[in-house]
Each structure stands twice: as structure tokens, then as C-alpha cells.
Tab-separated table of N, CA, C and O in Angstrom:
chain	number	residue	atom	x	y	z
E	1	MET	N	-226.969	-55.623	-134.225
E	1	MET	CA	-226.883	-54.777	-133.063
E	1	MET	C	-228.022	-55.139	-132.118
E	1	MET	O	-229.133	-55.427	-132.550
E	2	ALA	N	-227.698	-55.095	-130.829
E	2	ALA	CA	-228.714	-55.336	-129.808
E	2	ALA	C	-228.470	-54.381	-128.649
E	2	ALA	O	-227.323	-54.125	-128.268
E	3	VAL	N	-229.540	-53.851	-128.116
E	3	VAL	CA	-229.481	-52.997	-126.939
E	3	VAL	C	-229.871	-53.855	-125.750
E	3	VAL	O	-230.964	-54.429	-125.724
E	4	ILE	N	-228.954	-53.963	-124.788
E	4	ILE	CA	-229.181	-54.807	-123.617
E	4	ILE	C	-228.694	-54.088	-122.372
E	4	ILE	O	-227.965	-53.102	-122.441
E	5	ASP	N	-229.091	-54.604	-121.215
E	5	ASP	CA	-228.628	-54.080	-119.935
E	5	ASP	C	-227.359	-54.826	-119.554
E	5	ASP	O	-227.401	-56.023	-119.270
E	6	PHE	N	-226.233	-54.123	-119.544
E	6	PHE	CA	-224.962	-54.762	-119.233
E	6	PHE	C	-224.901	-55.268	-117.798
E	6	PHE	O	-224.053	-56.090	-117.475
E	7	ALA	N	-225.795	-54.805	-116.942
E	7	ALA	CA	-225.810	-55.285	-115.553
E	7	ALA	C	-226.129	-56.776	-115.491
E	7	ALA	O	-225.784	-57.438	-114.519
E	8	HIS	N	-226.758	-57.295	-116.535
E	8	HIS	CA	-227.112	-58.714	-116.580
E	8	HIS	C	-226.132	-59.527	-117.417
E	8	HIS	O	-226.468	-60.612	-117.874
E	9	THR	N	-224.946	-58.966	-117.637
E	9	THR	CA	-223.931	-59.638	-118.449
E	9	THR	C	-222.602	-59.624	-117.697
E	9	THR	O	-222.507	-59.088	-116.593
E	10	SER	N	-221.597	-60.162	-118.337
E	10	SER	CA	-220.249	-60.107	-117.766
E	10	SER	C	-219.509	-58.837	-118.179
E	10	SER	O	-218.371	-58.629	-117.758
E	11	PHE	N	-220.141	-57.963	-118.969
E	11	PHE	CA	-219.520	-56.724	-119.401
E	11	PHE	C	-219.591	-55.696	-118.274
E	11	PHE	O	-220.530	-55.706	-117.477
E	12	PRO	N	-218.639	-54.778	-118.219
E	12	PRO	CA	-218.687	-53.739	-117.182
E	12	PRO	C	-219.959	-52.907	-117.301
E	12	PRO	O	-220.340	-52.491	-118.402
E	13	ASP	N	-220.597	-52.649	-116.171
E	13	ASP	CA	-221.841	-51.866	-116.165
E	13	ASP	C	-221.675	-50.497	-116.820
E	13	ASP	O	-222.594	-49.987	-117.425
E	14	GLY	N	-220.487	-49.904	-116.693
E	14	GLY	CA	-220.255	-48.565	-117.215
E	14	GLY	C	-219.846	-48.507	-118.677
E	14	GLY	O	-219.714	-47.418	-119.226
E	15	ALA	N	-219.650	-49.645	-119.314
E	15	ALA	CA	-219.272	-49.644	-120.738
E	15	ALA	C	-220.470	-49.226	-121.587
E	15	ALA	O	-221.607	-49.603	-121.309
E	16	ALA	N	-220.213	-48.468	-122.623
E	16	ALA	CA	-221.293	-48.006	-123.503
E	16	ALA	C	-221.657	-49.048	-124.544
E	16	ALA	O	-222.819	-49.162	-124.935
E	17	TRP	N	-220.673	-49.804	-125.014
E	17	TRP	CA	-220.906	-50.833	-126.026
E	17	TRP	C	-219.836	-51.901	-125.930
E	17	TRP	O	-218.811	-51.723	-125.281
E	18	HIS	N	-220.106	-52.989	-126.605
E	18	HIS	CA	-219.150	-54.097	-126.692
E	18	HIS	C	-219.345	-54.752	-128.053
E	18	HIS	O	-220.478	-55.061	-128.441
E	19	LEU	N	-218.254	-54.962	-128.771
E	19	LEU	CA	-218.335	-55.660	-130.050
E	19	LEU	C	-217.934	-57.107	-129.833
E	19	LEU	O	-216.813	-57.386	-129.423
E	20	GLN	N	-218.859	-58.005	-130.088
E	20	GLN	CA	-218.540	-59.427	-130.056
E	20	GLN	C	-218.146	-59.824	-131.464
E	20	GLN	O	-218.869	-59.546	-132.419
E	21	ILE	N	-216.990	-60.447	-131.570
E	21	ILE	CA	-216.530	-60.928	-132.864
E	21	ILE	C	-215.907	-62.292	-132.618
E	21	ILE	O	-215.081	-62.462	-131.730
E	22	ASP	N	-216.362	-63.248	-133.404
E	22	ASP	CA	-215.917	-64.614	-133.202
E	22	ASP	C	-216.132	-65.389	-134.492
E	22	ASP	O	-217.018	-65.078	-135.268
E	23	GLY	N	-215.317	-66.367	-134.697
E	23	GLY	CA	-215.498	-67.232	-135.859
E	23	GLY	C	-214.280	-67.252	-136.750
E	23	GLY	O	-213.360	-66.441	-136.627
E	24	SER	N	-214.307	-68.181	-137.652
E	24	SER	CA	-213.215	-68.305	-138.616
E	24	SER	C	-213.403	-67.265	-139.707
E	24	SER	O	-214.474	-66.668	-139.861
E	25	LEU	N	-212.381	-67.067	-140.494
E	25	LEU	CA	-212.442	-66.096	-141.574
E	25	LEU	C	-213.413	-66.517	-142.674
E	25	LEU	O	-213.847	-65.679	-143.467
E	26	GLU	N	-213.771	-67.788	-142.719
E	26	GLU	CA	-214.729	-68.277	-143.708
E	26	GLU	C	-216.177	-68.209	-143.200
E	26	GLU	O	-217.117	-68.409	-143.962
E	27	SER	N	-216.365	-67.919	-141.922
E	27	SER	CA	-217.706	-67.827	-141.340
E	27	SER	C	-218.472	-66.647	-141.924
E	27	SER	O	-217.871	-65.648	-142.347
E	28	ALA	N	-219.786	-66.734	-141.903
E	28	ALA	CA	-220.625	-65.628	-142.366
E	28	ALA	C	-220.458	-64.429	-141.436
E	28	ALA	O	-220.460	-64.576	-140.216
E	29	THR	N	-220.309	-63.255	-142.019
E	29	THR	CA	-220.146	-62.039	-141.219
E	29	THR	C	-221.329	-61.840	-140.281
E	29	THR	O	-221.145	-61.520	-139.109
E	30	MET	N	-222.537	-62.036	-140.794
E	30	MET	CA	-223.741	-61.796	-139.988
E	30	MET	C	-223.787	-62.642	-138.722
E	30	MET	O	-224.359	-62.229	-137.732
E	31	GLY	N	-223.209	-63.789	-138.736
E	31	GLY	CA	-223.211	-64.633	-137.549
E	31	GLY	C	-221.961	-64.481	-136.698
E	31	GLY	O	-221.858	-65.093	-135.636
E	32	SER	N	-221.035	-63.649	-137.142
E	32	SER	CA	-219.742	-63.534	-136.466
E	32	SER	C	-219.541	-62.227	-135.714
E	32	SER	O	-218.661	-62.131	-134.873
E	33	ILE	N	-220.325	-61.216	-136.027
E	33	ILE	CA	-220.152	-59.890	-135.421
E	33	ILE	C	-221.479	-59.418	-134.843
E	33	ILE	O	-222.511	-59.485	-135.505
E	34	LEU	N	-221.412	-58.928	-133.606
E	34	LEU	CA	-222.608	-58.375	-132.958
E	34	LEU	C	-222.195	-57.202	-132.097
E	34	LEU	O	-221.352	-57.341	-131.209
E	35	LEU	N	-222.780	-56.042	-132.368
E	35	LEU	CA	-222.549	-54.863	-131.544
E	35	LEU	C	-223.614	-54.850	-130.452
E	35	LEU	O	-224.810	-54.794	-130.737
E	36	LEU	N	-223.167	-54.910	-129.209
E	36	LEU	CA	-224.056	-54.836	-128.063
E	36	LEU	C	-223.944	-53.431	-127.471
E	36	LEU	O	-222.839	-52.948	-127.226
E	37	VAL	N	-225.076	-52.792	-127.249
E	37	VAL	CA	-225.119	-51.438	-126.712
E	37	VAL	C	-225.771	-51.489	-125.345
E	37	VAL	O	-226.825	-52.120	-125.173
E	38	ASN	N	-225.147	-50.834	-124.389
E	38	ASN	CA	-225.655	-50.841	-123.021
E	38	ASN	C	-226.839	-49.888	-122.908
E	38	ASN	O	-226.688	-48.673	-123.084
E	39	GLU	N	-227.997	-50.416	-122.580
E	39	GLU	CA	-229.191	-49.577	-122.467
E	39	GLU	C	-229.054	-48.551	-121.343
E	39	GLU	O	-229.798	-47.569	-121.303
E	40	ARG	N	-228.117	-48.752	-120.440
E	40	ARG	CA	-227.882	-47.800	-119.352
E	40	ARG	C	-227.090	-46.580	-119.812
E	40	ARG	O	-226.818	-45.684	-119.007
E	41	ASN	N	-226.702	-46.554	-121.078
E	41	ASN	CA	-225.982	-45.412	-121.629
E	41	ASN	C	-226.900	-44.732	-122.651
E	41	ASN	O	-226.837	-45.027	-123.855
E	42	PRO	N	-227.759	-43.835	-122.198
E	42	PRO	CA	-228.759	-43.239	-123.090
E	42	PRO	C	-228.159	-42.410	-124.225
E	42	PRO	O	-228.764	-42.298	-125.292
E	43	VAL	N	-226.976	-41.838	-124.037
E	43	VAL	CA	-226.354	-41.038	-125.096
E	43	VAL	C	-226.005	-41.928	-126.294
E	43	VAL	O	-226.271	-41.573	-127.440
E	44	THR	N	-225.437	-43.092	-126.013
E	44	THR	CA	-225.073	-44.012	-127.091
E	44	THR	C	-226.310	-44.605	-127.743
E	44	THR	O	-226.386	-44.692	-128.974
E	45	VAL	N	-227.273	-45.007	-126.944
E	45	VAL	CA	-228.513	-45.570	-127.491
E	45	VAL	C	-229.182	-44.547	-128.408
E	45	VAL	O	-229.575	-44.867	-129.532
E	46	ALA	N	-229.281	-43.295	-127.957
E	46	ALA	CA	-229.914	-42.247	-128.772
E	46	ALA	C	-229.136	-42.006	-130.064
E	46	ALA	O	-229.744	-41.838	-131.126
E	47	ALA	N	-227.817	-41.997	-129.987
E	47	ALA	CA	-227.008	-41.765	-131.189
E	47	ALA	C	-227.267	-42.835	-132.230
E	47	ALA	O	-227.406	-42.533	-133.423
E	48	LEU	N	-227.340	-44.078	-131.799
E	48	LEU	CA	-227.588	-45.164	-132.749
E	48	LEU	C	-229.023	-45.128	-133.269
E	48	LEU	O	-229.259	-45.413	-134.440
E	49	GLU	N	-229.969	-44.727	-132.429
E	49	GLU	CA	-231.354	-44.597	-132.884
E	49	GLU	C	-231.498	-43.460	-133.889
E	49	GLU	O	-232.321	-43.525	-134.798
E	50	ASN	N	-230.690	-42.419	-133.729
E	50	ASN	CA	-230.758	-41.237	-134.599
E	50	ASN	C	-229.762	-41.282	-135.752
E	50	ASN	O	-229.546	-40.268	-136.413
E	51	ALA	N	-229.154	-42.430	-135.999
E	51	ALA	CA	-228.075	-42.532	-136.994
E	51	ALA	C	-228.503	-42.048	-138.380
E	51	ALA	O	-227.679	-41.493	-139.116
E	52	ALA	N	-229.751	-42.224	-138.752
E	52	ALA	CA	-230.207	-41.790	-140.073
E	52	ALA	C	-230.287	-40.266	-140.167
E	52	ALA	O	-230.123	-39.694	-141.259
E	53	LYS	N	-230.533	-39.619	-139.031
E	53	LYS	CA	-230.627	-38.156	-138.991
E	53	LYS	C	-229.985	-37.679	-137.677
E	53	LYS	O	-230.671	-37.230	-136.765
E	54	PRO	N	-228.652	-37.787	-137.607
E	54	PRO	CA	-227.978	-37.515	-136.340
E	54	PRO	C	-227.887	-36.031	-135.979
E	54	PRO	O	-227.723	-35.173	-136.843
E	55	ARG	N	-228.008	-35.792	-134.684
E	55	ARG	CA	-227.747	-34.465	-134.125
E	55	ARG	C	-226.226	-34.336	-133.979
E	55	ARG	O	-225.504	-35.326	-134.110
E	56	PRO	N	-225.717	-33.139	-133.698
E	56	PRO	CA	-224.260	-32.991	-133.531
E	56	PRO	C	-223.667	-33.946	-132.490
E	56	PRO	O	-222.627	-34.550	-132.740
E	57	ILE	N	-224.309	-34.114	-131.342
E	57	ILE	CA	-223.791	-35.031	-130.322
E	57	ILE	C	-223.812	-36.471	-130.835
E	57	ILE	O	-222.900	-37.252	-130.560
E	58	ASP	N	-224.838	-36.812	-131.589
E	58	ASP	CA	-224.923	-38.166	-132.148
E	58	ASP	C	-223.756	-38.425	-133.092
E	58	ASP	O	-223.188	-39.524	-133.098
E	59	ARG	N	-223.392	-37.436	-133.901
E	59	ARG	CA	-222.266	-37.598	-134.834
E	59	ARG	C	-220.969	-37.904	-134.091
E	59	ARG	O	-220.178	-38.725	-134.527
E	60	MET	N	-220.768	-37.240	-132.971
E	60	MET	CA	-219.552	-37.480	-132.188
E	60	MET	C	-219.556	-38.896	-131.603
E	60	MET	O	-218.543	-39.596	-131.659
E	61	VAL	N	-220.675	-39.305	-131.061
E	61	VAL	CA	-220.775	-40.649	-130.483
E	61	VAL	C	-220.614	-41.696	-131.577
E	61	VAL	O	-219.872	-42.671	-131.406
E	62	LEU	N	-221.267	-41.505	-132.704
E	62	LEU	CA	-221.151	-42.458	-133.808
E	62	LEU	C	-219.712	-42.554	-134.305
E	62	LEU	O	-219.244	-43.642	-134.644
E	63	SER	N	-219.002	-41.446	-134.322
E	63	SER	CA	-217.601	-41.459	-134.720
E	63	SER	C	-216.776	-42.302	-133.751
E	63	SER	O	-215.931	-43.095	-134.167
E	64	ALA	N	-217.025	-42.148	-132.463
E	64	ALA	CA	-216.295	-42.934	-131.457
E	64	ALA	C	-216.629	-44.417	-131.571
E	64	ALA	O	-215.736	-45.268	-131.495
E	65	VAL	N	-217.898	-44.730	-131.776
E	65	VAL	CA	-218.303	-46.134	-131.927
E	65	VAL	C	-217.641	-46.724	-133.166
E	65	VAL	O	-217.066	-47.821	-133.112
E	66	TYR	N	-217.703	-46.005	-134.287
E	66	TYR	CA	-217.089	-46.497	-135.525
E	66	TYR	C	-215.600	-46.745	-135.328
E	66	TYR	O	-215.065	-47.775	-135.746
E	67	ALA	N	-214.910	-45.801	-134.699
E	67	ALA	CA	-213.467	-45.935	-134.488
E	67	ALA	C	-213.158	-47.166	-133.636
E	67	ALA	O	-212.234	-47.926	-133.949
E	68	ASP	N	-213.916	-47.369	-132.582
E	68	ASP	CA	-213.652	-48.501	-131.700
E	68	ASP	C	-214.004	-49.828	-132.369
E	68	ASP	O	-213.267	-50.809	-132.236
E	69	VAL	N	-215.095	-49.862	-133.100
E	69	VAL	CA	-215.483	-51.086	-133.812
E	69	VAL	C	-214.433	-51.414	-134.876
E	69	VAL	O	-214.013	-52.571	-135.005
E	70	ALA	N	-213.985	-50.413	-135.602
E	70	ALA	CA	-212.950	-50.639	-136.623
E	70	ALA	C	-211.673	-51.148	-135.978
E	70	ALA	O	-211.052	-52.099	-136.473
E	71	ARG	N	-211.270	-50.557	-134.867
E	71	ARG	CA	-210.067	-51.011	-134.161
E	71	ARG	C	-210.207	-52.461	-133.730
E	71	ARG	O	-209.310	-53.279	-133.964
E	72	THR	N	-211.334	-52.793	-133.146
E	72	THR	CA	-211.559	-54.162	-132.689
E	72	THR	C	-211.513	-55.145	-133.849
E	72	THR	O	-210.892	-56.212	-133.757
E	73	MET	N	-212.150	-54.777	-134.950
E	73	MET	CA	-212.176	-55.665	-136.110
E	73	MET	C	-210.788	-55.833	-136.723
E	73	MET	O	-210.390	-56.954	-137.062
E	74	ILE	N	-210.040	-54.738	-136.851
E	74	ILE	CA	-208.698	-54.828	-137.429
E	74	ILE	C	-207.775	-55.615	-136.508
E	74	ILE	O	-206.996	-56.459	-136.974
E	75	GLU	N	-207.853	-55.383	-135.214
E	75	GLU	CA	-207.017	-56.143	-134.284
E	75	GLU	C	-207.362	-57.632	-134.318
E	75	GLU	O	-206.473	-58.474	-134.237
E	76	TYR	N	-208.634	-57.944	-134.451
E	76	TYR	CA	-209.048	-59.345	-134.574
E	76	TYR	C	-208.438	-59.950	-135.836
E	76	TYR	O	-207.872	-61.044	-135.809
E	77	ALA	N	-208.540	-59.218	-136.927
E	77	ALA	CA	-208.032	-59.710	-138.221
E	77	ALA	C	-206.530	-59.946	-138.175
E	77	ALA	O	-206.059	-61.043	-138.513
E	78	ILE	N	-205.769	-58.951	-137.761
E	78	ILE	CA	-204.316	-59.094	-137.817
E	78	ILE	C	-203.794	-60.029	-136.728
E	78	ILE	O	-202.658	-60.483	-136.802
E	79	GLY	N	-204.639	-60.343	-135.768
E	79	GLY	CA	-204.274	-61.332	-134.755
E	79	GLY	C	-204.372	-62.760	-135.269
E	79	GLY	O	-203.852	-63.687	-134.645
E	80	MET	N	-205.017	-62.937	-136.413
E	80	MET	CA	-205.153	-64.262	-137.015
E	80	MET	C	-204.062	-64.419	-138.076
E	80	MET	O	-204.035	-63.667	-139.052
E	81	GLU	N	-203.184	-65.367	-137.857
E	81	GLU	CA	-202.041	-65.539	-138.759
E	81	GLU	C	-202.458	-65.882	-140.193
E	81	GLU	O	-201.734	-65.581	-141.136
E	82	ASP	N	-203.644	-66.481	-140.371
E	82	ASP	CA	-204.069	-66.839	-141.728
E	82	ASP	C	-204.820	-65.702	-142.433
E	82	ASP	O	-205.316	-65.873	-143.537
E	83	PHE	N	-204.869	-64.514	-141.817
E	83	PHE	CA	-205.468	-63.345	-142.462
E	83	PHE	C	-204.387	-62.655	-143.294
E	83	PHE	O	-203.358	-62.227	-142.773
E	84	HIS	N	-204.611	-62.556	-144.599
E	84	HIS	CA	-203.677	-61.870	-145.482
E	84	HIS	C	-204.399	-61.429	-146.744
E	84	HIS	O	-205.472	-61.928	-147.084
E	85	GLU	N	-203.796	-60.473	-147.434
E	85	GLU	CA	-204.459	-59.848	-148.585
E	85	GLU	C	-204.582	-60.747	-149.799
E	85	GLU	O	-205.417	-60.501	-150.661
E	86	GLU	N	-203.790	-61.815	-149.891
E	86	GLU	CA	-203.875	-62.708	-151.047
E	86	GLU	C	-204.973	-63.767	-150.895
E	86	GLU	O	-205.262	-64.499	-151.842
E	87	ALA	N	-205.563	-63.841	-149.730
E	87	ALA	CA	-206.581	-64.865	-149.480
E	87	ALA	C	-207.825	-64.607	-150.327
E	87	ALA	O	-208.153	-63.467	-150.650
E	88	ASN	N	-208.514	-65.669	-150.652
E	88	ASN	CA	-209.749	-65.584	-151.423
E	88	ASN	C	-210.896	-66.027	-150.514
E	88	ASN	O	-211.308	-67.178	-150.541
E	89	TYR	N	-211.381	-65.089	-149.703
E	89	TYR	CA	-212.452	-65.396	-148.756
E	89	TYR	C	-213.796	-65.411	-149.474
E	89	TYR	O	-214.017	-64.646	-150.417
E	90	PRO	N	-214.713	-66.272	-149.048
E	90	PRO	CA	-216.048	-66.296	-149.662
E	90	PRO	C	-216.755	-64.948	-149.498
E	90	PRO	O	-216.518	-64.222	-148.526
E	91	ASP	N	-217.634	-64.614	-150.446
E	91	ASP	CA	-218.430	-63.396	-150.348
E	91	ASP	C	-219.228	-63.421	-149.046
E	91	ASP	O	-219.720	-64.475	-148.620
E	92	GLU	N	-219.337	-62.241	-148.430
E	92	GLU	CA	-220.094	-62.054	-147.197
E	92	GLU	C	-219.550	-62.857	-146.018
E	92	GLU	O	-220.238	-63.075	-145.032
E	93	SER	N	-218.291	-63.277	-146.140
E	93	SER	CA	-217.644	-63.970	-145.028
E	93	SER	C	-216.950	-62.950	-144.133
E	93	SER	O	-216.702	-61.796	-144.530
E	94	LEU	N	-216.616	-63.372	-142.926
E	94	LEU	CA	-215.891	-62.518	-142.002
E	94	LEU	C	-214.564	-62.080	-142.613
E	94	LEU	O	-214.198	-60.904	-142.542
E	95	GLY	N	-213.848	-62.997	-143.236
E	95	GLY	CA	-212.570	-62.653	-143.866
E	95	GLY	C	-212.725	-61.591	-144.936
E	95	GLY	O	-211.931	-60.648	-145.011
E	96	SER	N	-213.746	-61.733	-145.765
E	96	SER	CA	-214.005	-60.756	-146.827
E	96	SER	C	-214.333	-59.387	-146.232
E	96	SER	O	-213.836	-58.357	-146.702
E	97	THR	N	-215.148	-59.367	-145.198
E	97	THR	CA	-215.526	-58.112	-144.535
E	97	THR	C	-214.315	-57.448	-143.899
E	97	THR	O	-214.102	-56.242	-144.044
E	98	LEU	N	-213.509	-58.249	-143.212
E	98	LEU	CA	-212.320	-57.705	-142.553
E	98	LEU	C	-211.302	-57.199	-143.570
E	98	LEU	O	-210.696	-56.138	-143.377
E	99	LEU	N	-211.133	-57.923	-144.659
E	99	LEU	CA	-210.190	-57.493	-145.688
E	99	LEU	C	-210.665	-56.206	-146.365
E	99	LEU	O	-209.866	-55.309	-146.639
E	100	SER	N	-211.959	-56.094	-146.585
E	100	SER	CA	-212.514	-54.875	-147.170
E	100	SER	C	-212.274	-53.681	-146.245
E	100	SER	O	-211.870	-52.599	-146.700
E	101	LEU	N	-212.504	-53.860	-144.957
E	101	LEU	CA	-212.248	-52.796	-143.985
E	101	LEU	C	-210.760	-52.457	-143.959
E	101	LEU	O	-210.381	-51.283	-143.971
E	102	PHE	N	-209.918	-53.476	-143.941
E	102	PHE	CA	-208.471	-53.266	-143.930
E	102	PHE	C	-208.044	-52.438	-145.141
E	102	PHE	O	-207.304	-51.463	-145.006
E	103	ASP	N	-208.513	-52.808	-146.323
E	103	ASP	CA	-208.146	-52.095	-147.560
E	103	ASP	C	-208.624	-50.647	-147.542
E	103	ASP	O	-207.961	-49.757	-148.074
E	104	ARG	N	-209.794	-50.417	-146.939
E	104	ARG	CA	-210.331	-49.058	-146.863
E	104	ARG	C	-209.509	-48.197	-145.886
E	104	ARG	O	-209.265	-47.021	-146.145
E	105	LEU	N	-209.064	-48.794	-144.785
E	105	LEU	CA	-208.335	-48.033	-143.777
E	105	LEU	C	-206.842	-47.915	-144.065
E	105	LEU	O	-206.216	-46.926	-143.694
E	106	PHE	N	-206.284	-48.934	-144.699
E	106	PHE	CA	-204.840	-48.961	-144.956
E	106	PHE	C	-204.557	-49.242	-146.432
E	106	PHE	O	-203.920	-50.232	-146.769
E	107	PRO	N	-205.036	-48.371	-147.324
E	107	PRO	CA	-204.849	-48.625	-148.757
E	107	PRO	C	-203.369	-48.692	-149.120
E	107	PRO	O	-202.560	-47.877	-148.660
E	108	GLY	N	-203.037	-49.683	-149.925
E	108	GLY	CA	-201.672	-49.826	-150.404
E	108	GLY	C	-200.687	-50.383	-149.395
E	108	GLY	O	-199.501	-50.505	-149.693
E	109	GLN	N	-201.156	-50.729	-148.206
E	109	GLN	CA	-200.271	-51.275	-147.181
E	109	GLN	C	-200.544	-52.767	-147.026
E	109	GLN	O	-201.682	-53.218	-147.183
E	110	SER	N	-199.526	-53.507	-146.697
E	110	SER	CA	-199.708	-54.950	-146.553
E	110	SER	C	-200.197	-55.299	-145.151
E	110	SER	O	-199.917	-54.580	-144.183
E	111	VAL	N	-200.911	-56.395	-145.071
E	111	VAL	CA	-201.373	-56.901	-143.778
E	111	VAL	C	-200.177	-57.157	-142.878
E	111	VAL	O	-200.192	-56.795	-141.694
E	112	ASN	N	-199.125	-57.754	-143.422
E	112	ASN	CA	-197.953	-58.060	-142.608
E	112	ASN	C	-197.305	-56.798	-142.044
E	112	ASN	O	-196.898	-56.777	-140.880
E	113	ASP	N	-197.221	-55.734	-142.843
E	113	ASP	CA	-196.639	-54.480	-142.352
E	113	ASP	C	-197.457	-53.901	-141.198
E	113	ASP	O	-196.898	-53.448	-140.199
E	114	ILE	N	-198.766	-53.901	-141.343
E	114	ILE	CA	-199.635	-53.368	-140.284
E	114	ILE	C	-199.577	-54.278	-139.058
E	114	ILE	O	-199.539	-53.805	-137.919
E	115	ARG	N	-199.548	-55.572	-139.264
E	115	ARG	CA	-199.431	-56.531	-138.154
E	115	ARG	C	-198.139	-56.272	-137.365
E	115	ARG	O	-198.156	-56.230	-136.135
E	116	LEU	N	-197.041	-56.087	-138.080
E	116	LEU	CA	-195.760	-55.812	-137.415
E	116	LEU	C	-195.796	-54.485	-136.670
E	116	LEU	O	-195.281	-54.379	-135.548
E	117	ARG	N	-196.396	-53.463	-137.273
E	117	ARG	CA	-196.503	-52.161	-136.608
E	117	ARG	C	-197.297	-52.296	-135.313
E	117	ARG	O	-196.920	-51.737	-134.290
E	118	GLN	N	-198.404	-53.039	-135.368
E	118	GLN	CA	-199.231	-53.195	-134.167
E	118	GLN	C	-198.464	-53.930	-133.076
E	118	GLN	O	-198.556	-53.590	-131.908
E	119	ARG	N	-197.680	-54.914	-133.444
E	119	ARG	CA	-196.925	-55.690	-132.453
E	119	ARG	C	-195.734	-54.910	-131.904
E	119	ARG	O	-195.422	-55.003	-130.725
E	120	GLN	N	-195.059	-54.151	-132.767
E	120	GLN	CA	-193.845	-53.447	-132.355
E	120	GLN	C	-194.131	-52.102	-131.691
E	120	GLN	O	-193.369	-51.664	-130.832
E	121	SER	N	-195.203	-51.452	-132.092
E	121	SER	CA	-195.533	-50.142	-131.535
E	121	SER	C	-197.049	-49.982	-131.452
E	121	SER	O	-197.666	-49.297	-132.276
E	122	PRO	N	-197.660	-50.609	-130.456
E	122	PRO	CA	-199.123	-50.550	-130.335
E	122	PRO	C	-199.676	-49.129	-130.245
E	122	PRO	O	-200.745	-48.849	-130.766
E	123	THR	N	-198.918	-48.221	-129.623
E	123	THR	CA	-199.422	-46.856	-129.502
E	123	THR	C	-199.406	-46.126	-130.850
E	123	THR	O	-200.329	-45.376	-131.156
E	124	LEU	N	-198.370	-46.350	-131.660
E	124	LEU	CA	-198.336	-45.764	-133.003
E	124	LEU	C	-199.439	-46.366	-133.868
E	124	LEU	O	-200.119	-45.650	-134.613
E	125	PHE	N	-199.628	-47.669	-133.758
E	125	PHE	CA	-200.709	-48.332	-134.487
E	125	PHE	C	-202.056	-47.705	-134.120
E	125	PHE	O	-202.880	-47.430	-134.985
E	126	SER	N	-202.266	-47.456	-132.837
E	126	SER	CA	-203.516	-46.847	-132.376
E	126	SER	C	-203.714	-45.471	-133.010
E	126	SER	O	-204.815	-45.135	-133.463
E	127	SER	N	-202.650	-44.694	-133.071
E	127	SER	CA	-202.737	-43.369	-133.702
E	127	SER	C	-202.974	-43.480	-135.206
E	127	SER	O	-203.737	-42.696	-135.782
E	128	ASP	N	-202.316	-44.452	-135.848
E	128	ASP	CA	-202.546	-44.692	-137.276
E	128	ASP	C	-204.014	-45.001	-137.537
E	128	ASP	O	-204.603	-44.514	-138.509
E	129	LEU	N	-204.576	-45.809	-136.677
E	129	LEU	CA	-205.974	-46.198	-136.849
E	129	LEU	C	-206.911	-45.017	-136.628
E	129	LEU	O	-207.889	-44.843	-137.359
E	130	GLN	N	-206.615	-44.183	-135.631
E	130	GLN	CA	-207.422	-42.975	-135.419
E	130	GLN	C	-207.423	-42.118	-136.680
E	130	GLN	O	-208.470	-41.599	-137.091
E	131	ALA	N	-206.257	-41.957	-137.265
E	131	ALA	CA	-206.155	-41.158	-138.487
E	131	ALA	C	-206.916	-41.816	-139.639
E	131	ALA	O	-207.608	-41.136	-140.408
E	132	ALA	N	-206.821	-43.125	-139.741
E	132	ALA	CA	-207.467	-43.848	-140.841
E	132	ALA	C	-208.986	-43.750	-140.783
E	132	ALA	O	-209.644	-43.618	-141.818
E	133	VAL	N	-209.557	-43.807	-139.580
E	133	VAL	CA	-211.021	-43.738	-139.463
E	133	VAL	C	-211.515	-42.293	-139.424
E	133	VAL	O	-212.713	-42.047	-139.432
E	134	LYS	N	-210.557	-41.351	-139.378
E	134	LYS	CA	-210.906	-39.919	-139.349
E	134	LYS	C	-211.815	-39.616	-138.161
E	134	LYS	O	-212.852	-38.965	-138.294
E	135	ILE	N	-211.375	-40.084	-136.985
E	135	ILE	CA	-212.190	-39.932	-135.795
E	135	ILE	C	-212.536	-38.447	-135.559
E	135	ILE	O	-211.689	-37.577	-135.725
E	136	PHE	N	-213.792	-38.215	-135.276
E	136	PHE	CA	-214.368	-36.905	-134.971
E	136	PHE	C	-214.367	-35.932	-136.133
E	136	PHE	O	-214.657	-34.756	-135.947
E	137	GLU	N	-214.052	-36.403	-137.329
E	137	GLU	CA	-214.223	-35.555	-138.516
E	137	GLU	C	-215.643	-35.796	-139.010
E	137	GLU	O	-215.890	-36.606	-139.883
E	138	VAL	N	-216.571	-35.097	-138.386
E	138	VAL	CA	-217.985	-35.303	-138.679
E	138	VAL	C	-218.486	-34.242	-139.637
E	138	VAL	O	-218.001	-33.106	-139.661
E	139	GLN	N	-219.438	-34.612	-140.438
E	139	GLN	CA	-220.017	-33.689	-141.435
E	139	GLN	C	-221.176	-32.954	-140.833
E	139	GLN	O	-221.959	-33.404	-140.142
């Protein structure tokens, strides 16, 4: 994670965060995913700074960030035709991380079924994902 000023990037100035994800499924996760947080959004910056001991507002922001990051990661995964549950990705690889997230969010469902749902009904897929991440169900 990095906190930067989006005004000096190609990202919209008003965006609170951006998840950069790139690389093959065999690439190391640490080098393939980077959460960029816009320093011009103090609510998001504070929520991430307070993640160990979040206030109620921080919990809501963290829930939204988690939901969006999970959506981005799952969409990246199912957009890659060689991503599937039978694959044997190296430990700590992007593929392994994405498959672990997929299994946690869609237990017992196949990658192909979720891929087809996303392609055939993107809005239903979006709602499925909201339910899977339990958006705004904060403790």
C-alpha cells in the first residue's frame, strides 16, 4: 500500500483509492498487487491508518475498500482464461492468492460458473460479490 497524491498521476483526482494488479498467475503476489490511496481523501487515509483499532466510520470505509479490492481481484482472475481451480500455482504467487480469495468468496462454486455469471449478468455478479464480502457487515 502507498499513499500518494492522485493529482500527480493518471488516476482521477477524486478517486479514494486504486488497486494496481498486473502480472501472470505465477508472479509473486507482493510484486503484482499495490493498493494506492489518494492522500487527498483524508477519510480513507485515516481509516487505513486506524485499521488496527478502527472507529465506526473507519469500519465502513474499510468494508468498502475490501469489497472493491476483492471485486477487482476476482474480475482480474476470471478475466484470465488460464485461471481455474485445478491449477497448481506456486506458493505466494498471484494465482495462489487469487484462488484462495475465490474459494473464500465462492465456496463450492467453479471458476467457470462464476466467470459465466459475470459475463452473462454483470449486475447479478456484482450483487453476488457484495453478498460474498458481506459489505458493511462490520463488527
